[in-house]
Short mmCIF file of C-alpha atoms and ligand atoms in Angstrom, two decimals:
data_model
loop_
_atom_site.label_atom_id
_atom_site.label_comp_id
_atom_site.label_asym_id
_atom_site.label_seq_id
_atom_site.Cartn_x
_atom_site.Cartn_y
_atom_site.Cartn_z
CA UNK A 1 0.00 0.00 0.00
CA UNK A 2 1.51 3.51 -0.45
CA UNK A 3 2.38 5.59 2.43
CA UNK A 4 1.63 9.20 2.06
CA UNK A 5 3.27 11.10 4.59
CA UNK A 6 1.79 14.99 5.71
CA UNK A 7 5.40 15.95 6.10
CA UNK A 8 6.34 15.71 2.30
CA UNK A 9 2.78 17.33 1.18
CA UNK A 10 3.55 20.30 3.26
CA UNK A 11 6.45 20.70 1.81
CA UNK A 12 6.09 19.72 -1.62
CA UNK A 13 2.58 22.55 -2.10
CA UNK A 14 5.22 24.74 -0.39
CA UNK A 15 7.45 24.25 -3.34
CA UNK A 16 4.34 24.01 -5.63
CA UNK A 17 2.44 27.39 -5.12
CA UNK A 18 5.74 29.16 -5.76
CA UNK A 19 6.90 27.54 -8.64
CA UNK A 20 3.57 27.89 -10.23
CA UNK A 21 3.44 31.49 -9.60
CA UNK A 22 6.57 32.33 -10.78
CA UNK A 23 6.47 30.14 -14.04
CA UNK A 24 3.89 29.67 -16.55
CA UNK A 25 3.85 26.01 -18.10
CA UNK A 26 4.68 24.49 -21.61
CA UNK A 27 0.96 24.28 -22.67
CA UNK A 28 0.10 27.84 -21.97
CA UNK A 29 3.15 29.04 -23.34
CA UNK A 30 3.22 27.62 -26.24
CA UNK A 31 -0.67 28.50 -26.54
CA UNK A 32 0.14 32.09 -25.82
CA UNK A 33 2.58 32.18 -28.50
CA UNK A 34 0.45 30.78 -31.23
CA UNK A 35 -1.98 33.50 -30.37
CA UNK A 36 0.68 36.07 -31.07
CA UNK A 37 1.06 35.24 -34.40
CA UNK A 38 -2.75 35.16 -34.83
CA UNK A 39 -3.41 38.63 -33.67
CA UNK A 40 -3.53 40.98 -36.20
CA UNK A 41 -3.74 44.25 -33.98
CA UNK A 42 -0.41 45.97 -33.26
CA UNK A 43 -1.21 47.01 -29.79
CA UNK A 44 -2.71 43.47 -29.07
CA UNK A 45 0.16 41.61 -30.94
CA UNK A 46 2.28 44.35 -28.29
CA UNK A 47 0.60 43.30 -25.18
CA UNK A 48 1.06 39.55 -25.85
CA UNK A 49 4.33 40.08 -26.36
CA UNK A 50 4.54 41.56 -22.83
CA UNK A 51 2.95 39.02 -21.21
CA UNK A 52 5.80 36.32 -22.87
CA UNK A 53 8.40 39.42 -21.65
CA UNK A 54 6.68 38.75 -18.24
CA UNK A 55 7.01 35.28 -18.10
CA UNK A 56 10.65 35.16 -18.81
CA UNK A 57 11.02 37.83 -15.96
CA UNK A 58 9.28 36.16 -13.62
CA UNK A 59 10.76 33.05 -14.13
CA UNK A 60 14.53 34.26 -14.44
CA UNK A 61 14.25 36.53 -11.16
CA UNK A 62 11.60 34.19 -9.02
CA UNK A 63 8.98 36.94 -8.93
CA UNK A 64 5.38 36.46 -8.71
CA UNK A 65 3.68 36.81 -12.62
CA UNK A 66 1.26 39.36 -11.36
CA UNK A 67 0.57 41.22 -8.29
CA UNK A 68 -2.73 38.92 -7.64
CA UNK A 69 -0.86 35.62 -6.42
CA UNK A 70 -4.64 34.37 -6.24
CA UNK A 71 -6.54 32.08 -3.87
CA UNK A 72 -4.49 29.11 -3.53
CA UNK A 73 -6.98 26.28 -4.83
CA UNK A 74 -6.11 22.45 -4.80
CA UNK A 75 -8.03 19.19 -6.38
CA UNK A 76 -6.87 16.32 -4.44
CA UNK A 77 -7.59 13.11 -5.99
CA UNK A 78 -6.35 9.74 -3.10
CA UNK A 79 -6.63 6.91 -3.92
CA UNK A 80 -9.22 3.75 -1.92
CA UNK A 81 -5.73 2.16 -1.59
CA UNK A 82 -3.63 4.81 -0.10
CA UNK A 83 -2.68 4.99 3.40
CA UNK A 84 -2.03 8.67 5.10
CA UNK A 85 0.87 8.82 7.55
CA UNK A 86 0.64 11.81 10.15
CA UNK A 87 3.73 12.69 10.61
CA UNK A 88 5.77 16.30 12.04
CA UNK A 89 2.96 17.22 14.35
CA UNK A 90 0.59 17.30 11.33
CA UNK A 91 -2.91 16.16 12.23
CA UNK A 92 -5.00 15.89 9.16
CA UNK A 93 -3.79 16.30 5.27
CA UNK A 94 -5.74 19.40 5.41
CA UNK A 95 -3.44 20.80 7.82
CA UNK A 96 -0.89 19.22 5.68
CA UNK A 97 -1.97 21.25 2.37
CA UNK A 98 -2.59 24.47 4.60
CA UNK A 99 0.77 24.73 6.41
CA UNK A 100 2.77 24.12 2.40
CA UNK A 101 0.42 26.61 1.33
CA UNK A 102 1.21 29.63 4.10
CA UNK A 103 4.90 29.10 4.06
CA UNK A 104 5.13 28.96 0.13
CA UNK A 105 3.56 31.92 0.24
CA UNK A 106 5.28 33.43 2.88
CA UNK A 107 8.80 32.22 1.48
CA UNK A 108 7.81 33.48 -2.22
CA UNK A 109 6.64 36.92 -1.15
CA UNK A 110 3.26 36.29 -2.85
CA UNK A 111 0.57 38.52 -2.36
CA UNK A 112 -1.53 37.57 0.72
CA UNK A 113 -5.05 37.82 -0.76
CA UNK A 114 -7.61 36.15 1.21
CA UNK A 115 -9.99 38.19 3.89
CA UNK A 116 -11.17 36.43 7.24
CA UNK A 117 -15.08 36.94 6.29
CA UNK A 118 -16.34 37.96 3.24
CA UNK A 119 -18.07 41.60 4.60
CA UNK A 120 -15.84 42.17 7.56
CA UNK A 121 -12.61 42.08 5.09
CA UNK A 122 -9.97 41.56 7.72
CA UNK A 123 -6.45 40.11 5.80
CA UNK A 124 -5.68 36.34 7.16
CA UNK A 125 -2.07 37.42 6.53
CA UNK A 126 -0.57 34.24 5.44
CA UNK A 127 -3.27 33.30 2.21
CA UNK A 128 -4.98 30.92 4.00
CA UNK A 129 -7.25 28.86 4.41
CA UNK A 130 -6.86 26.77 1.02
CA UNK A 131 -9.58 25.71 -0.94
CA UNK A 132 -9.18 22.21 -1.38
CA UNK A 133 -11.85 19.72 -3.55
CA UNK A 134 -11.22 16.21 -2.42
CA UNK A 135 -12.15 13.04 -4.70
CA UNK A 136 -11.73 9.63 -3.69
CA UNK A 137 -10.33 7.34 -6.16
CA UNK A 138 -10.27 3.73 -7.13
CA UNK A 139 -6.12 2.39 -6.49
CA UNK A 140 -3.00 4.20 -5.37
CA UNK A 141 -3.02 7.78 -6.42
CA UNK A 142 -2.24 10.47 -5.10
CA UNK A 143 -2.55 13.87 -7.06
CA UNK A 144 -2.84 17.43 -6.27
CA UNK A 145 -3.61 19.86 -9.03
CA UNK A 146 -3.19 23.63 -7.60
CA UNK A 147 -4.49 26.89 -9.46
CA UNK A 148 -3.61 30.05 -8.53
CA UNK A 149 -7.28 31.83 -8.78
CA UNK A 150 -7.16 36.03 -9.46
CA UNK A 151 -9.90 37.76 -8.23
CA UNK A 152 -10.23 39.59 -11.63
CA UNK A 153 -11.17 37.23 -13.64
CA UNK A 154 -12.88 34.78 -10.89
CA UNK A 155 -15.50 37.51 -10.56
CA UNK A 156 -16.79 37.65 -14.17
CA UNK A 157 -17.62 34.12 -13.79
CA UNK A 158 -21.54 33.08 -13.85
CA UNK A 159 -23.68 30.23 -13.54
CA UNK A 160 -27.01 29.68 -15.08
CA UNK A 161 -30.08 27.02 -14.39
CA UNK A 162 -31.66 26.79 -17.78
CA UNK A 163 -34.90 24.90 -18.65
CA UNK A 164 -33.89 21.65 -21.32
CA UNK A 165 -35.67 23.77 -24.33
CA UNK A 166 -32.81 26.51 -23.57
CA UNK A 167 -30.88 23.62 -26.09
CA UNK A 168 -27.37 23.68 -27.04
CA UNK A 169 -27.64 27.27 -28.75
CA UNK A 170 -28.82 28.76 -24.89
CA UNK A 171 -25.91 27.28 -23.72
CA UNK A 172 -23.35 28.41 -26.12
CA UNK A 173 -25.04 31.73 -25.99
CA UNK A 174 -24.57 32.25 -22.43
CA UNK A 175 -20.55 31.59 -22.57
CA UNK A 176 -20.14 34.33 -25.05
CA UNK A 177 -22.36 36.65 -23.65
CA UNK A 178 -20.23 36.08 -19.98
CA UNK A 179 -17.20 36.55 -21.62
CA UNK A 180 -18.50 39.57 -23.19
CA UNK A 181 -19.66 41.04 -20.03
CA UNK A 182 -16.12 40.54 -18.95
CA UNK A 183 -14.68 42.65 -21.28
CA UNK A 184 -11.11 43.80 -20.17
CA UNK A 185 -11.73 43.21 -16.34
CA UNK A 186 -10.41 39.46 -16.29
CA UNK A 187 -7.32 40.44 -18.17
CA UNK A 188 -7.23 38.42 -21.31
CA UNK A 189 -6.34 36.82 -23.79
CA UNK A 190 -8.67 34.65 -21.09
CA UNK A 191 -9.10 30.87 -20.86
CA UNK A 192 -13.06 29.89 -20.37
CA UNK A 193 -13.94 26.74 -18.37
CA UNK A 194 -17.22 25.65 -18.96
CA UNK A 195 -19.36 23.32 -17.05
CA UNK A 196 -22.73 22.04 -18.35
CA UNK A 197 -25.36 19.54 -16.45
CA UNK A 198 -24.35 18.42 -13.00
CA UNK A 199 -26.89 20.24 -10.86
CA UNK A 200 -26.44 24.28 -9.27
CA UNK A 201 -23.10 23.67 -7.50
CA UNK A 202 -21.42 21.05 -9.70
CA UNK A 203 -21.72 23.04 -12.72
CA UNK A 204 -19.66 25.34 -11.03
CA UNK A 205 -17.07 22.51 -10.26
CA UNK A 206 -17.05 20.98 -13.38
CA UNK A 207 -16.11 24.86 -14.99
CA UNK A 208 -13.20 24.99 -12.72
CA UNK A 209 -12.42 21.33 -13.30
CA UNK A 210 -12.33 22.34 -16.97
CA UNK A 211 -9.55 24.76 -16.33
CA UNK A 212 -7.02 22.71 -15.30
CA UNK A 213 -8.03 18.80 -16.11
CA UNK A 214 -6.30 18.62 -19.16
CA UNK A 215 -3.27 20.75 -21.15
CA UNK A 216 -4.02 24.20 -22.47
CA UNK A 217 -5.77 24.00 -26.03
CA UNK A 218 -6.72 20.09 -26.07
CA UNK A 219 -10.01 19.32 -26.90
CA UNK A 220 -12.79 17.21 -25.44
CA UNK A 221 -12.69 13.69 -26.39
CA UNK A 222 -16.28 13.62 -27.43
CA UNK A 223 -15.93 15.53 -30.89
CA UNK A 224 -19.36 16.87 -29.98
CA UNK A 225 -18.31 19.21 -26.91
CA UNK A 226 -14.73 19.45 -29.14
CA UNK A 227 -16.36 20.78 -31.99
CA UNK A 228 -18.55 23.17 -29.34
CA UNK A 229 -15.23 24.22 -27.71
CA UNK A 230 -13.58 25.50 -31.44
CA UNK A 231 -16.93 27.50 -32.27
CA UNK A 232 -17.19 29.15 -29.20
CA UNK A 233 -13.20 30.18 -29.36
CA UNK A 234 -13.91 31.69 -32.37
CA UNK A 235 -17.00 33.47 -31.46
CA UNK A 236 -15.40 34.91 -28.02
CA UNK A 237 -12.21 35.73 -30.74
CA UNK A 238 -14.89 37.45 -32.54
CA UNK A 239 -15.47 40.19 -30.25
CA UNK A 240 -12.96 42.14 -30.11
CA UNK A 241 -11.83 43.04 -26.66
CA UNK A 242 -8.38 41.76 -27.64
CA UNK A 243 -5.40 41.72 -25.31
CA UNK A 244 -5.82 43.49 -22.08
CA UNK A 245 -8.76 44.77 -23.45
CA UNK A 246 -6.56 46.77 -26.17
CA UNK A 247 -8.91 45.87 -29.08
CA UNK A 248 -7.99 42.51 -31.36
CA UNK A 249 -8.46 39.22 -32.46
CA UNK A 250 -7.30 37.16 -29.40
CA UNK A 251 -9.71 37.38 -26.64
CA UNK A 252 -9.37 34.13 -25.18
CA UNK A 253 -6.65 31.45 -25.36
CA UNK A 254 -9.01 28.69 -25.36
CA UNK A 255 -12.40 27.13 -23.95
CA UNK A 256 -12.73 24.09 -22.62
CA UNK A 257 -16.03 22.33 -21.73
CA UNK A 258 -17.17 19.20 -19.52
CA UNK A 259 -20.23 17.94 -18.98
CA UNK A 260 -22.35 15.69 -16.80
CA UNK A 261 -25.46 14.13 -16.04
CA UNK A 262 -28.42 16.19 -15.44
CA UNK A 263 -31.43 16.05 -14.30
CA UNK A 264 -34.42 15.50 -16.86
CA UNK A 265 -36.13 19.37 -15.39
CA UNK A 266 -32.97 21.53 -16.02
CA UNK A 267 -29.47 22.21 -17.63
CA UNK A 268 -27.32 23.98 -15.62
CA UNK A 269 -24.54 25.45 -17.15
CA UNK A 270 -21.52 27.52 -15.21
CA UNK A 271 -18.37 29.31 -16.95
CA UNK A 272 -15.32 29.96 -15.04
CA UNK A 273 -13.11 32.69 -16.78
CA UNK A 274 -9.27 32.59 -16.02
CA UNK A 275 -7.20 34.74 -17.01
CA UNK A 276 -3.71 34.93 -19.72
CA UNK A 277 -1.75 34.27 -15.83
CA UNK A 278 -2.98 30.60 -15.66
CA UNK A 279 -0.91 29.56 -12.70
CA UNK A 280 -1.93 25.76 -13.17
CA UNK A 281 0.51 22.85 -11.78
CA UNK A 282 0.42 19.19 -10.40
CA UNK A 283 2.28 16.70 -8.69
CA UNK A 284 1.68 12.94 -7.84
CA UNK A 285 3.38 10.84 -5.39
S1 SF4 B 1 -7.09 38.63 -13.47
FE1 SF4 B 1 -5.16 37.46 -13.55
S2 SF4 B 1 -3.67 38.77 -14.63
FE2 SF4 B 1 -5.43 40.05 -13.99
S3 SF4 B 1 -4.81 40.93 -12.03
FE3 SF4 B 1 -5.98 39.06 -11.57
S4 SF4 B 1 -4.47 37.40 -11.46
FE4 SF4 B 1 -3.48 39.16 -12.43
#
């Protein structure tokens, strides 16, 4: 059976928030610089080329790629056959994931961006708690995916309980029509996670699930929701916010959609809207 001990989660998401705030990964790179050669706007083609100045930066010199280090959130996936080892006075893997989290932080000088209670808006001072989604699995995993969330672009997310008749044209609808409200405020080029069926609260998972499940720019393997995901990139491409808002062609990177059982009454549908800084990065043990 494996042994998972707290110890070396602690200190592996303490090596994990940091890195992934400092460096953006192949996928998005390599995404991002597609995109540059697709926009046809000179101050849009300028911006992107900023944000790839940025990254270098960042990564060279160990410095956070933008002031919002984000809410530090994790999707744990253990494994049925895994056994958790308490270890270093650490008393639950909770605890485990929260203590990596506050002294990567801490250690990275990253922005401490979480308030005690949501209308009282007093600082915890060390970006804590996480916000951790656990999911039991058949075997021996173990995997943490952690995503750096920015409040920018987490607040021109929406979700939407649609009646069945609403049909695969509401749905689409809705996506561009968030991302239009958005405009410039969740600093694209953006990546849209999209979440339909479920019910109210696991749309809303299954949007921020579609964020970071799979590499920047693949699509869904049903070619139904893949062929969805390239029309509604080039529809959100279509309106012309741009880079950073600056007017363009490249609005969003990419959009990626998952989908779920539902029940026979409704269609929920949620879309989670990251932004070009998508701080995305896992480890397994
Ligand atoms: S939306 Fe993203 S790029 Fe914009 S300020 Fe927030 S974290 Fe930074």
């Amino acid at each position: 059976m494996k042994v998972i001990s707290f110890a070396k989660v602690r200190d592996t998401i303490k090596d994990l928030v940091q890195k992934a705030n400092f460096e953006l990964q192949d996928d998005v790179l390599n995404v991002i610089k597609e995109m540059e050669k697709k926009e046809e706007s000179p101050a849009g083609k300028e911006v992107i080329k900023q944000i790839l100045d940025n990254a270098k930066i960042a990564k060279k010199d160990k410095l956070g790629l933008c002031q919002d280090t984000g809410l530090a959130v994790f999707f744990v996936e253990i494994g049925e056959d895994v056994e958790l080892q308490k270890d270093d006075g650490l008393k639950s893997l909770r605890d485990a994931i929260t203590e990596g989290t506050r002294a990567g932080y801490e250690e990275g000088y990253l922005r401490k961006s979480v308030v005690e209670d949501p209308i009282r808006r007093k600082n915890t001072g060390d970006n804590t708690p996480a916000y951790i989604h656990w999911e039991l699995v058949p075997g021996d995993v173990f995997k943490v995916t952690f995503i750096a969330k920015g409040g920018g672009a987490e607040n021109m997310s929406a979700v939407r309980m649609f009646a069945p008749a609403a049909g695969q044209q509401g749905i689409e609808d809705f996506v561009v029509e968030t991302a239009d409200k958005g405009g410039s405020n969740p600093c694209p080029p953006i990546v849209v996670g999209v979440g339909v069926g479920g019910n109210f609260e696991y749309s809303a998972l299954l949007a921020k699930k579609a964020l970071l499940r799979r590499p920047l720019g693949s699509h869904n393997s049903d070619p139904f929701y893949a062929d969805m995901e390239k029309r509604l990139l080039e529809r959100i491409n279509n309106l012309g916010i741009g880079p950073q808002g600056m007017g363009g062609r490249i609005t969003a990177l990419a959009v990626h959609v998952e989908a779920f059982p539902c029940h026979i009454a409704s269609m929920p549908a949620a879309v989670n809207i990251q932004c070009h800084s998508h701080r995305v990065l896992s480890f397994e043990m």
